[in-house]
PDB file of C-alpha atoms in Angstrom:
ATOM      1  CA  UNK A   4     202.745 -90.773  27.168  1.00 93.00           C
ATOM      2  CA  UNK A   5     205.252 -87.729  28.506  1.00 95.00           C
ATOM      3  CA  UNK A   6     204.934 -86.702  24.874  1.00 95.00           C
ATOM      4  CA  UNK A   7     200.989 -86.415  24.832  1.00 96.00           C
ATOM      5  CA  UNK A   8     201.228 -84.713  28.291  1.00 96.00           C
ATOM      6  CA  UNK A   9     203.802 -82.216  26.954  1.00 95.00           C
ATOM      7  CA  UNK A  10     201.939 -81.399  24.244  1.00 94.00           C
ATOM      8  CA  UNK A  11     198.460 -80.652  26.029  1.00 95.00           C
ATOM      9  CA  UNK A  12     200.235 -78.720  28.336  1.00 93.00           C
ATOM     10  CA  UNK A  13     201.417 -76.520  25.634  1.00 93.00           C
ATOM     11  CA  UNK A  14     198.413 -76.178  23.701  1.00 93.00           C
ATOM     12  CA  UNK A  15     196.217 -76.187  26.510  1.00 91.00           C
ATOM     13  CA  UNK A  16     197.455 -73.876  28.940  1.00 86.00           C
ATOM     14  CA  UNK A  17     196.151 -70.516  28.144  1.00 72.00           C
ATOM     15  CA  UNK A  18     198.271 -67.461  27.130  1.00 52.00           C
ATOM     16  CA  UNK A  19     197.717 -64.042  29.036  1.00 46.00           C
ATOM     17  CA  UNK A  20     195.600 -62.511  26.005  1.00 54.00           C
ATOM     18  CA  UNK A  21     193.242 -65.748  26.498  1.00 58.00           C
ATOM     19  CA  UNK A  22     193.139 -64.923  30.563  1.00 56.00           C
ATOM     20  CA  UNK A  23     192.309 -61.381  29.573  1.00 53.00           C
ATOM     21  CA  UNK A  24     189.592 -61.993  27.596  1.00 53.00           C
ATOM     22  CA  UNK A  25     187.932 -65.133  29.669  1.00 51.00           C
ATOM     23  CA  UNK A  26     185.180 -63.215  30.675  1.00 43.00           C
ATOM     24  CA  UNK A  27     184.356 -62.540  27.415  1.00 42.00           C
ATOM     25  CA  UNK A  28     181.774 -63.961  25.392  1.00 41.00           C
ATOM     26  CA  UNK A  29     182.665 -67.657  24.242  1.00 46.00           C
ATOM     27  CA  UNK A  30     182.360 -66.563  20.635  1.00 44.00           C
ATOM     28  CA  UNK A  31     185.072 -64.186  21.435  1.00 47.00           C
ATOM     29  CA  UNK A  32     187.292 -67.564  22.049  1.00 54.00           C
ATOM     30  CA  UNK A  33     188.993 -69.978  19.597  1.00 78.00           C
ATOM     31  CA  UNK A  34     187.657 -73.096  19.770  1.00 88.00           C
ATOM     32  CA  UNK A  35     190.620 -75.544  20.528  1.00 92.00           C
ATOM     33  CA  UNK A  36     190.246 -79.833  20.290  1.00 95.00           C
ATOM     34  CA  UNK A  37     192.641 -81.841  21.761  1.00 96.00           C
ATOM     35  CA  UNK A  38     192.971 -85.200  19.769  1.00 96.00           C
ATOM     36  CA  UNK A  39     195.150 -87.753  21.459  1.00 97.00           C
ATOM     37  CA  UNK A  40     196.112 -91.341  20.094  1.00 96.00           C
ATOM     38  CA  UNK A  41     195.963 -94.592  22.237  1.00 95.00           C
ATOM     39  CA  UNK A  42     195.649 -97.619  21.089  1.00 93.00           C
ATOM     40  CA  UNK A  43     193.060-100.947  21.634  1.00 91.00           C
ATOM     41  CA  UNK A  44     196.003-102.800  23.208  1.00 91.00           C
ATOM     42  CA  UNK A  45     195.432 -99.648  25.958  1.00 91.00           C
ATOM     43  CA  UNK A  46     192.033-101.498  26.584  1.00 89.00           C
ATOM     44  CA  UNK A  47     192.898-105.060  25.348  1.00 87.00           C
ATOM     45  CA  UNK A  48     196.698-105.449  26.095  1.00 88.00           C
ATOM     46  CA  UNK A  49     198.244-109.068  25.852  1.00 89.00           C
ATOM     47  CA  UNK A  50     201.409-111.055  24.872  1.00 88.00           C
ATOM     48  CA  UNK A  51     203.807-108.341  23.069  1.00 88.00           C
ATOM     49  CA  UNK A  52     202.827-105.689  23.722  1.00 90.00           C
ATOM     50  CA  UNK A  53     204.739-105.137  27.629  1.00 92.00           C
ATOM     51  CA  UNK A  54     205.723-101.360  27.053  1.00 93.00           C
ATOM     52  CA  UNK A  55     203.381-100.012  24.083  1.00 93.00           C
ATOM     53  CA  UNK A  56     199.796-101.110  26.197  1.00 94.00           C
ATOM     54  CA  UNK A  57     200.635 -99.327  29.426  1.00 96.00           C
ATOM     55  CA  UNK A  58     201.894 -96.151  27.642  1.00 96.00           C
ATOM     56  CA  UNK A  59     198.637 -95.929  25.854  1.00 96.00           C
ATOM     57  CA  UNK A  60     196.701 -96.998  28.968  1.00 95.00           C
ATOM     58  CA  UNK A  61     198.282 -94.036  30.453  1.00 96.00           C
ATOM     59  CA  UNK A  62     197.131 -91.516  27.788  1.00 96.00           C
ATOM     60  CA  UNK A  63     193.594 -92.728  28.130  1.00 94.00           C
ATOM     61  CA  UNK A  64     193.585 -92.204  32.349  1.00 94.00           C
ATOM     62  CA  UNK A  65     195.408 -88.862  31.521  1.00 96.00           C
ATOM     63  CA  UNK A  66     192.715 -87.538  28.515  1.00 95.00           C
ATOM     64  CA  UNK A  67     189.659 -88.987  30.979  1.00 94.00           C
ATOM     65  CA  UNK A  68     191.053 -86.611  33.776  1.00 94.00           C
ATOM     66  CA  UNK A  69     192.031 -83.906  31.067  1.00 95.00           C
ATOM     67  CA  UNK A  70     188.392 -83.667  29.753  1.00 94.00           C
ATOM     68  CA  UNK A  71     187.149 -83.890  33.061  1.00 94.00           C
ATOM     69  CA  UNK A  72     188.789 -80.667  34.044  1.00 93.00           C
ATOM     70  CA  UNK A  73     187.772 -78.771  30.970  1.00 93.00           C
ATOM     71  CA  UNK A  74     184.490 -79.524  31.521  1.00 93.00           C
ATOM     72  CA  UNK A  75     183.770 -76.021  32.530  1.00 91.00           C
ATOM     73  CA  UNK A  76     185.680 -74.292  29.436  1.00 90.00           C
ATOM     74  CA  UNK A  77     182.823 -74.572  26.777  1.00 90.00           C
ATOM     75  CA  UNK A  78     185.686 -73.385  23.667  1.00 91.00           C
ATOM     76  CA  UNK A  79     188.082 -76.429  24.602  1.00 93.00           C
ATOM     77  CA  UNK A  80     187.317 -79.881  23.372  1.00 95.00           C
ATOM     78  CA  UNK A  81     189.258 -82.617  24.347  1.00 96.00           C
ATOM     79  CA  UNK A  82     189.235 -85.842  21.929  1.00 96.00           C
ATOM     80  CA  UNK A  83     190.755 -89.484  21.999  1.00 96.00           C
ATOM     81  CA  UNK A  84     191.111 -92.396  19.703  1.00 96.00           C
ATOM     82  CA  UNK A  85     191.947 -96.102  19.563  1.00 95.00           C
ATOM     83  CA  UNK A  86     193.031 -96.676  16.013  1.00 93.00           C
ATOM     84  CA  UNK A  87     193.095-100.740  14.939  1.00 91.00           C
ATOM     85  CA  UNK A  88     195.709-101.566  12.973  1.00 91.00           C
ATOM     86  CA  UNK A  89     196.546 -99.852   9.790  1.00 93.00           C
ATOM     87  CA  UNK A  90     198.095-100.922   6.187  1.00 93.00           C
ATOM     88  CA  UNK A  91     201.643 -98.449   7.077  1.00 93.00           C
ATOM     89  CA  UNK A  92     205.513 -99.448   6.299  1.00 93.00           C
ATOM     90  CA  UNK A  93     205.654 -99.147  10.043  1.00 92.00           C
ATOM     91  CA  UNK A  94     203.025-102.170  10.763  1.00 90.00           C
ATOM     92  CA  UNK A  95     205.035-104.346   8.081  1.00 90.00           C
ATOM     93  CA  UNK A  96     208.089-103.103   9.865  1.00 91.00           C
ATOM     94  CA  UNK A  97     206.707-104.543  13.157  1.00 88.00           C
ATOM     95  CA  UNK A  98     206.096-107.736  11.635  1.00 87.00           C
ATOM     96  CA  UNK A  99     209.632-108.652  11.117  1.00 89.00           C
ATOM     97  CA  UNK A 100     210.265-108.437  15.150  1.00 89.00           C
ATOM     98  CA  UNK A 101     206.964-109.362  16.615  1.00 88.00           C
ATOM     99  CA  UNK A 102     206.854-112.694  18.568  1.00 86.00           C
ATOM    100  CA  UNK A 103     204.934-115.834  17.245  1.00 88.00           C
ATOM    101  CA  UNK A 104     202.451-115.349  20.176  1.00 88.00           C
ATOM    102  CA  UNK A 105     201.406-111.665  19.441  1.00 87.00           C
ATOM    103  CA  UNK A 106     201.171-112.863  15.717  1.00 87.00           C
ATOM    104  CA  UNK A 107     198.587-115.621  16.781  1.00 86.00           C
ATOM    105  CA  UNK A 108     196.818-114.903  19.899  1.00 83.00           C
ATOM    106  CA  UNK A 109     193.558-113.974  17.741  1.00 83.00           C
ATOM    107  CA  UNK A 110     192.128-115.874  14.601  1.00 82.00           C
ATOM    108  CA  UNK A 111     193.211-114.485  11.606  1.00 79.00           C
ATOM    109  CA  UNK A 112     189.497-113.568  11.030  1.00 70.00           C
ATOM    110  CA  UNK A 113     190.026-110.447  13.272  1.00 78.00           C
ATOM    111  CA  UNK A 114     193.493-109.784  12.223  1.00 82.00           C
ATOM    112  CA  UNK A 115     192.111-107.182   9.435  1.00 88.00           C
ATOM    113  CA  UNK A 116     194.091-104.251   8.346  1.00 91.00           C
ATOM    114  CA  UNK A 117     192.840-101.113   7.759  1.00 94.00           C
ATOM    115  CA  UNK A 118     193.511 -97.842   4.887  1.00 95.00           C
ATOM    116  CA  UNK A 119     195.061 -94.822   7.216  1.00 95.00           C
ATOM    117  CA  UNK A 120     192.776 -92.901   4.963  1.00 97.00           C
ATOM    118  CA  UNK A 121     189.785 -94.561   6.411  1.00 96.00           C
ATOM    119  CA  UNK A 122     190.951 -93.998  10.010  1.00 96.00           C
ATOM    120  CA  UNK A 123     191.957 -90.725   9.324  1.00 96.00           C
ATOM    121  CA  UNK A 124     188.416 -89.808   7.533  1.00 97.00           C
ATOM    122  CA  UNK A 125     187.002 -90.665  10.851  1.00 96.00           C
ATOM    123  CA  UNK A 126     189.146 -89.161  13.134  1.00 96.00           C
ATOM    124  CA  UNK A 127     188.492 -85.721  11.498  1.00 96.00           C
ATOM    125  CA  UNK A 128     184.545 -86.713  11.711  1.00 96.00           C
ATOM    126  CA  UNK A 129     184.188 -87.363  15.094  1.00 95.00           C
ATOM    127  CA  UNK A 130     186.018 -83.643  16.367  1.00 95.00           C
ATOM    128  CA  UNK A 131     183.591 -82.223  14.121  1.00 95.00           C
ATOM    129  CA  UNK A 132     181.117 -84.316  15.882  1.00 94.00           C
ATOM    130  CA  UNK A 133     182.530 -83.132  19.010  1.00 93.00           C
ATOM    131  CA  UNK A 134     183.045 -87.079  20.326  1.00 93.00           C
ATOM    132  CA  UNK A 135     185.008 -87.490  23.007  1.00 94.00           C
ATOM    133  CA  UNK A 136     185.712 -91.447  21.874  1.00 93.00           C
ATOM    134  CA  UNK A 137     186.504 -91.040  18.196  1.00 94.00           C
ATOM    135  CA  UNK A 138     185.562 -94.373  16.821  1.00 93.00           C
ATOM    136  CA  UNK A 139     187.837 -96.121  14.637  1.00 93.00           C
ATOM    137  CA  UNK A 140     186.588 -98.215  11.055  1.00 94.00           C
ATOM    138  CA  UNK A 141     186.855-101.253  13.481  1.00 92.00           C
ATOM    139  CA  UNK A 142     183.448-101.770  14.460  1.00 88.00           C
ATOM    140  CA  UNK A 143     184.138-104.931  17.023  1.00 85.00           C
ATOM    141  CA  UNK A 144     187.521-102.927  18.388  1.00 87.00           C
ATOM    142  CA  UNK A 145     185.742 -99.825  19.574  1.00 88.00           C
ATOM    143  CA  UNK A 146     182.869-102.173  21.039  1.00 86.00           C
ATOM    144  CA  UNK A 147     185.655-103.733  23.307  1.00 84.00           C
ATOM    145  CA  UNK A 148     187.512-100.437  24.007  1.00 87.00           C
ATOM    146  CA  UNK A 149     184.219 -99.285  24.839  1.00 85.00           C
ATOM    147  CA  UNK A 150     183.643-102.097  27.282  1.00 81.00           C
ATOM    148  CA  UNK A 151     186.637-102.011  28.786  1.00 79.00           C
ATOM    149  CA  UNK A 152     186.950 -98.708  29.540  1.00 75.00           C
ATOM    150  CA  UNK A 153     185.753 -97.002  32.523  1.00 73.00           C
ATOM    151  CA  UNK A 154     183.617 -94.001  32.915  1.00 77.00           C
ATOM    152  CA  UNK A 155     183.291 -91.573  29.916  1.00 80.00           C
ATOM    153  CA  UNK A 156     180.573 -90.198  28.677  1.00 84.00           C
ATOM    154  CA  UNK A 157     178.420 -92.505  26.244  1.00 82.00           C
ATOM    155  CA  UNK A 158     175.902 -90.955  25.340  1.00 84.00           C
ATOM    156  CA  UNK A 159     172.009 -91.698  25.939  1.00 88.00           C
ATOM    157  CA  UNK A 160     172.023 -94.743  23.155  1.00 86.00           C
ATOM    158  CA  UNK A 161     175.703 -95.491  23.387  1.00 83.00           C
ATOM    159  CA  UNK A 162     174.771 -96.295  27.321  1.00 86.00           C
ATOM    160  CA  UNK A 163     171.619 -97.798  26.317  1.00 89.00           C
ATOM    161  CA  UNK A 164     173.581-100.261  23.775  1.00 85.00           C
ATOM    162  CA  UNK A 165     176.408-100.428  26.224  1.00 81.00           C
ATOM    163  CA  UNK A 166     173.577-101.699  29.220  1.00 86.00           C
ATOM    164  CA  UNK A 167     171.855-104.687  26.693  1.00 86.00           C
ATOM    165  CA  UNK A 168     175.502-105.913  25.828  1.00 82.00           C
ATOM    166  CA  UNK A 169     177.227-105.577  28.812  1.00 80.00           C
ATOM    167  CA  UNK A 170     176.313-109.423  29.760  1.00 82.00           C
ATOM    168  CA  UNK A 171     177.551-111.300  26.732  1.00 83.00           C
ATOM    169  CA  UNK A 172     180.980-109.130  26.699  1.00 79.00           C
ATOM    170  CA  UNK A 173     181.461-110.805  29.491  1.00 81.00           C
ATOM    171  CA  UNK A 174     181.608-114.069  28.230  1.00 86.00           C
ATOM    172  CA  UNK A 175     183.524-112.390  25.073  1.00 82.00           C
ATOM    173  CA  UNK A 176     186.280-110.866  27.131  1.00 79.00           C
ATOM    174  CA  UNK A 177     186.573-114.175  29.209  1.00 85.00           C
ATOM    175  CA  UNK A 178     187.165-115.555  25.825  1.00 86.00           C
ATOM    176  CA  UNK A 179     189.724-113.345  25.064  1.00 83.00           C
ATOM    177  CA  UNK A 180     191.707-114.171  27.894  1.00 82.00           C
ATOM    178  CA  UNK A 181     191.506-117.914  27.398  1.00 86.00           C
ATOM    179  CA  UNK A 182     192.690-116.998  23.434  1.00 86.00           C
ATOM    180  CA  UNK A 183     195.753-114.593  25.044  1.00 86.00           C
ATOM    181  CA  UNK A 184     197.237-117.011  27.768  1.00 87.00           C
ATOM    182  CA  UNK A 185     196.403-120.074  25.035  1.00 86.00           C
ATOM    183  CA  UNK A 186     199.020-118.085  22.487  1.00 85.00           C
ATOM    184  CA  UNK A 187     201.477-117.482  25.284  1.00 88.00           C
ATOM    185  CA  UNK A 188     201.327-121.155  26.705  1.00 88.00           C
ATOM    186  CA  UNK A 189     201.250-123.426  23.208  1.00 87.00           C
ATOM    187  CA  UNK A 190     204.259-121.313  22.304  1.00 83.00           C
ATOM    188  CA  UNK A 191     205.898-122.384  25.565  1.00 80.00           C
ATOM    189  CA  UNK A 192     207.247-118.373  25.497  1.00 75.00           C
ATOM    190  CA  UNK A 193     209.759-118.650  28.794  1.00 77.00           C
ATOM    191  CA  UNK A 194     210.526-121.635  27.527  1.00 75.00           C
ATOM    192  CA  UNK A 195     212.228-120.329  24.765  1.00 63.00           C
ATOM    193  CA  UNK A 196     214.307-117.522  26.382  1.00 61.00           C
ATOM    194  CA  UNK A 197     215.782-119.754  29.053  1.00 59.00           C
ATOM    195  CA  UNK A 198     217.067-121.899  25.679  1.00 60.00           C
ATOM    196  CA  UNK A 199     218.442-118.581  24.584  1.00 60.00           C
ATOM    197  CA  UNK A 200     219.570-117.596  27.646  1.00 57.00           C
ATOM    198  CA  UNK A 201     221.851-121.187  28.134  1.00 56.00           C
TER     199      UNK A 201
END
């Protein structure tokens, strides 16, 4: 999180040639985008996952407040993904140390992995789209980051999609929860520290 915030603060924060020449025309201005990196756990978090969700929970609440306050500088675009998970060394490397109940709180069905490439391709799409939610490959994961997320700017049809779904994601996320605390209960997971811990 400190290291997204560090970052925007350094690109953001303009330099006294950029204060100078603020009245300007915009054209007269670089155009600057912002891209920052959460995650879906940010908007779905369960089992596993105690430190990484709320750090990326915290970078979307700080880039919804950060593109709120640009609002008014036309040459600054702030940007923010949720990338699903990806075919890298460091997802097999997570593998090795991630418990049984992260590893099988969802059917394998939605376990997919997806090319960087792909993610990447779309990443690069969307600032040229200007989007503040860069969508990911993962059709059904930015559907649920959508839903879960608080107010951002959809769009006309993204808030017209958003409106006709909203009741059965309710129903899907209740779902969801049910799947999460199933994981953490069949796999009796304080059960097994306290064996560890004796």
């Amino acid at each position: 999180y400190f290291g997204v915030v560090n970052l925007a603060r350094a690109y953001l924060t303009e330099t006294e040639d950029e204060k100078e020449s603020s009245f300007a025309s915009d054209s007269s201005l670089g155009e600057k985008h912002f891209l920052a990196v959460s995650s879906i756990v940010a908007n779905v978090p369960f089992v596993g996952y105690s430190a990484y969700a709320p750090a990326k929970a915290a970078v979307r609440a700080f880039c919804d407040v950060l593109r709120n306050e640009f609002a008014d500088v036309p040459h600054v675009h702030i940007h923010i993904c949720f990338p699903p998970d990806m075919d890298t060394p460091g997802f097999l490397e997570e593998q090795k140390t991630k418990p049984i109940e992260t590893k099988t709180v969802w059917p394998e069905c939605f376990n997919e992995l997806f090319k960087p490439q792909d993610v990447a391709a779309m990443m690069l799409d969307g600032i040229k789209r200007n989007r503040y939610h860069i969508h990911s490959p993962d059709l059904g994961g930015n559907v649920l980051v959508s839903r879960a997320w608080g107010h951002y700017p959809r769009g006309f049809w993204g808030t017209i999609i958003e409106f006709v779904i909203a009741s059965p994601f309710v129903f899907i996320h209740a779902a969801m929860v049910w799947m999460a605390d199933g994981a953490v209960k069949k796999h009796k997971h304080h059960s097994k520290r306290e064996k560890k811990e004796k």
